[in-house]
CSV table of C-alpha atoms in Angstrom, one decimal:
chain,number,residue,atom,x,y,z
A,1,MET,CA,72.4,155.1,-49.2
A,2,GLU,CA,72.8,158.3,-47.2
A,3,ALA,CA,70.2,161.1,-47.5
A,4,TYR,CA,70.0,164.6,-46.0
A,5,PHE,CA,66.5,166.1,-45.5
A,6,VAL,CA,67.7,169.2,-43.6
A,7,ASN,CA,70.3,171.6,-45.1
A,8,ASP,CA,72.7,171.6,-42.2
A,9,THR,CA,74.9,174.2,-43.9
A,10,ALA,CA,72.1,176.8,-43.9
A,11,ALA,CA,72.2,179.8,-41.5
A,12,ASP,CA,69.2,178.6,-39.5
A,13,THR,CA,69.4,174.9,-38.7
A,14,SER,CA,67.1,175.2,-35.6
A,15,LYS,CA,64.1,173.8,-37.5
A,16,VAL,CA,63.2,170.5,-39.0
A,17,LEU,CA,60.1,169.7,-41.1
A,18,PHE,CA,57.8,166.8,-40.4
A,19,GLY,CA,54.2,165.7,-40.4
A,20,PRO,CA,51.5,164.0,-42.4
A,21,ARG,CA,51.2,164.6,-46.1
A,22,GLY,CA,50.2,168.1,-46.9
A,23,ALA,CA,50.9,169.4,-43.4
A,24,ILE,CA,54.2,171.0,-42.4
A,25,LYS,CA,55.1,171.3,-38.7
A,26,HIS,CA,58.3,172.7,-37.3
A,27,SER,CA,60.3,171.2,-34.4
A,28,ALA,CA,63.5,172.5,-32.9
A,29,PHE,CA,66.5,170.1,-32.9
A,30,ASN,CA,66.4,170.2,-29.1
A,31,ASP,CA,63.0,168.6,-29.1
A,32,GLU,CA,62.8,164.8,-29.1
A,33,TYR,CA,63.3,163.0,-32.4
A,34,CYS,CA,64.1,159.5,-33.6
A,35,VAL,CA,67.2,158.6,-35.7
A,36,PHE,CA,66.9,155.2,-37.3
A,37,ASP,CA,68.6,152.8,-39.6
A,38,ILE,CA,67.5,149.5,-41.3
A,39,GLU,CA,69.4,146.6,-42.8
A,40,THR,CA,67.9,144.7,-45.7
A,41,THR,CA,68.5,141.6,-47.8
A,42,GLY,CA,69.4,143.8,-50.7
A,43,LEU,CA,68.8,147.0,-52.5
A,44,TYR,CA,65.5,146.4,-54.4
A,45,LYS,CA,62.5,147.7,-52.5
A,46,LYS,CA,60.1,145.4,-54.3
A,47,THR,CA,61.9,142.1,-53.6
A,48,CYS,CA,64.2,142.7,-50.6
A,49,LYS,CA,63.2,142.4,-47.0
A,50,ILE,CA,64.1,144.3,-43.8
A,51,ILE,CA,66.3,142.2,-41.5
A,52,GLU,CA,67.1,144.7,-38.7
A,53,ILE,CA,65.6,148.0,-37.4
A,54,ALA,CA,67.7,150.1,-35.0
A,55,ALA,CA,66.8,153.5,-33.6
A,56,ALA,CA,67.7,156.1,-31.0
A,57,LEU,CA,65.6,158.8,-29.4
A,58,LEU,CA,67.5,162.1,-29.0
A,59,LYS,CA,66.6,165.1,-26.9
A,60,ASN,CA,68.8,168.2,-26.6
A,61,GLY,CA,71.4,166.3,-28.7
A,62,GLU,CA,71.6,163.4,-26.2
A,63,VAL,CA,70.5,159.8,-26.6
A,64,CYS,CA,67.7,159.2,-24.2
A,65,ASP,CA,66.5,155.7,-25.4
A,66,LYS,CA,67.5,153.0,-27.9
A,67,PHE,CA,65.6,150.4,-29.9
A,68,GLN,CA,66.9,147.4,-31.9
A,69,THR,CA,65.3,144.3,-33.3
A,70,TYR,CA,66.2,141.8,-35.9
A,71,VAL,CA,63.4,140.8,-38.3
A,72,ASN,CA,62.8,137.4,-39.8
A,73,PRO,CA,62.5,138.1,-43.6
A,74,LYS,CA,61.1,134.6,-44.2
A,75,CYS,CA,63.8,134.1,-46.9
A,76,ALA,CA,67.5,133.4,-47.1
A,77,ILE,CA,69.9,136.3,-46.4
A,78,PRO,CA,72.4,136.5,-49.3
A,79,ASP,CA,76.1,135.8,-48.4
A,80,LYS,CA,77.1,139.3,-49.6
A,81,ILE,CA,74.6,140.9,-47.1
A,82,THR,CA,75.9,138.7,-44.3
A,83,GLU,CA,79.4,139.9,-45.2
A,84,LEU,CA,78.3,143.5,-45.1
A,85,THR,CA,76.1,143.4,-42.0
A,86,GLY,CA,77.2,140.4,-40.0
A,87,ILE,CA,73.5,139.3,-39.9
A,88,THR,CA,73.1,135.6,-40.6
A,89,ASN,CA,70.1,133.4,-41.2
A,90,ALA,CA,70.7,132.0,-37.7
A,91,THR,CA,70.6,135.6,-36.3
A,92,VAL,CA,67.0,136.2,-37.6
A,93,ALA,CA,65.7,132.6,-37.3
A,94,ASP,CA,63.8,133.4,-34.0
A,95,ALA,CA,63.2,137.1,-34.7
A,96,PRO,CA,59.7,138.5,-35.1
A,97,GLU,CA,58.3,139.0,-38.6
A,98,ILE,CA,58.0,142.5,-40.1
A,99,ASP,CA,54.5,143.2,-38.9
A,100,VAL,CA,55.3,142.6,-35.3
A,101,ALA,CA,58.8,144.3,-35.5
A,102,LEU,CA,57.5,147.3,-37.3
A,103,GLY,CA,54.6,147.7,-34.7
A,104,LYS,CA,57.1,147.7,-31.9
A,105,PHE,CA,59.3,150.2,-33.7
A,106,LEU,CA,56.4,152.6,-34.3
A,107,ASP,CA,55.3,152.2,-30.7
A,108,PHE,CA,58.9,153.2,-29.7
A,109,VAL,CA,58.9,156.2,-31.9
A,110,GLY,CA,55.4,157.5,-31.0
A,111,GLU,CA,54.7,160.9,-32.5
A,112,ARG,CA,58.3,162.0,-32.7
A,113,PRO,CA,59.7,163.1,-36.1
A,114,PHE,CA,62.0,160.7,-37.9
A,115,VAL,CA,65.5,161.5,-38.9
């Protein structure tokens, strides 16, 4: 799935919205923000598990830091997912479980907005 949260065809693309529920804050695109991607065992949020988290911190349009971790889903990765991602059961066998991996990811992101 690909999603766009900012209308990048609008006249003014210098602002991005972020913040806790009910609060809107503005941040310029030249501020630091985190771009991230996850890989999962499938497409169903109730039954499928995260198997990889990857992210990059950007400032002024430049990558200033990167993060990547595999996640042990504690279940078998379907062959179709391995075909799509290249991630195998062996790849995640010694990886941290989601609670540890997600904690490290959130520490990496800090207070920066997500993209």
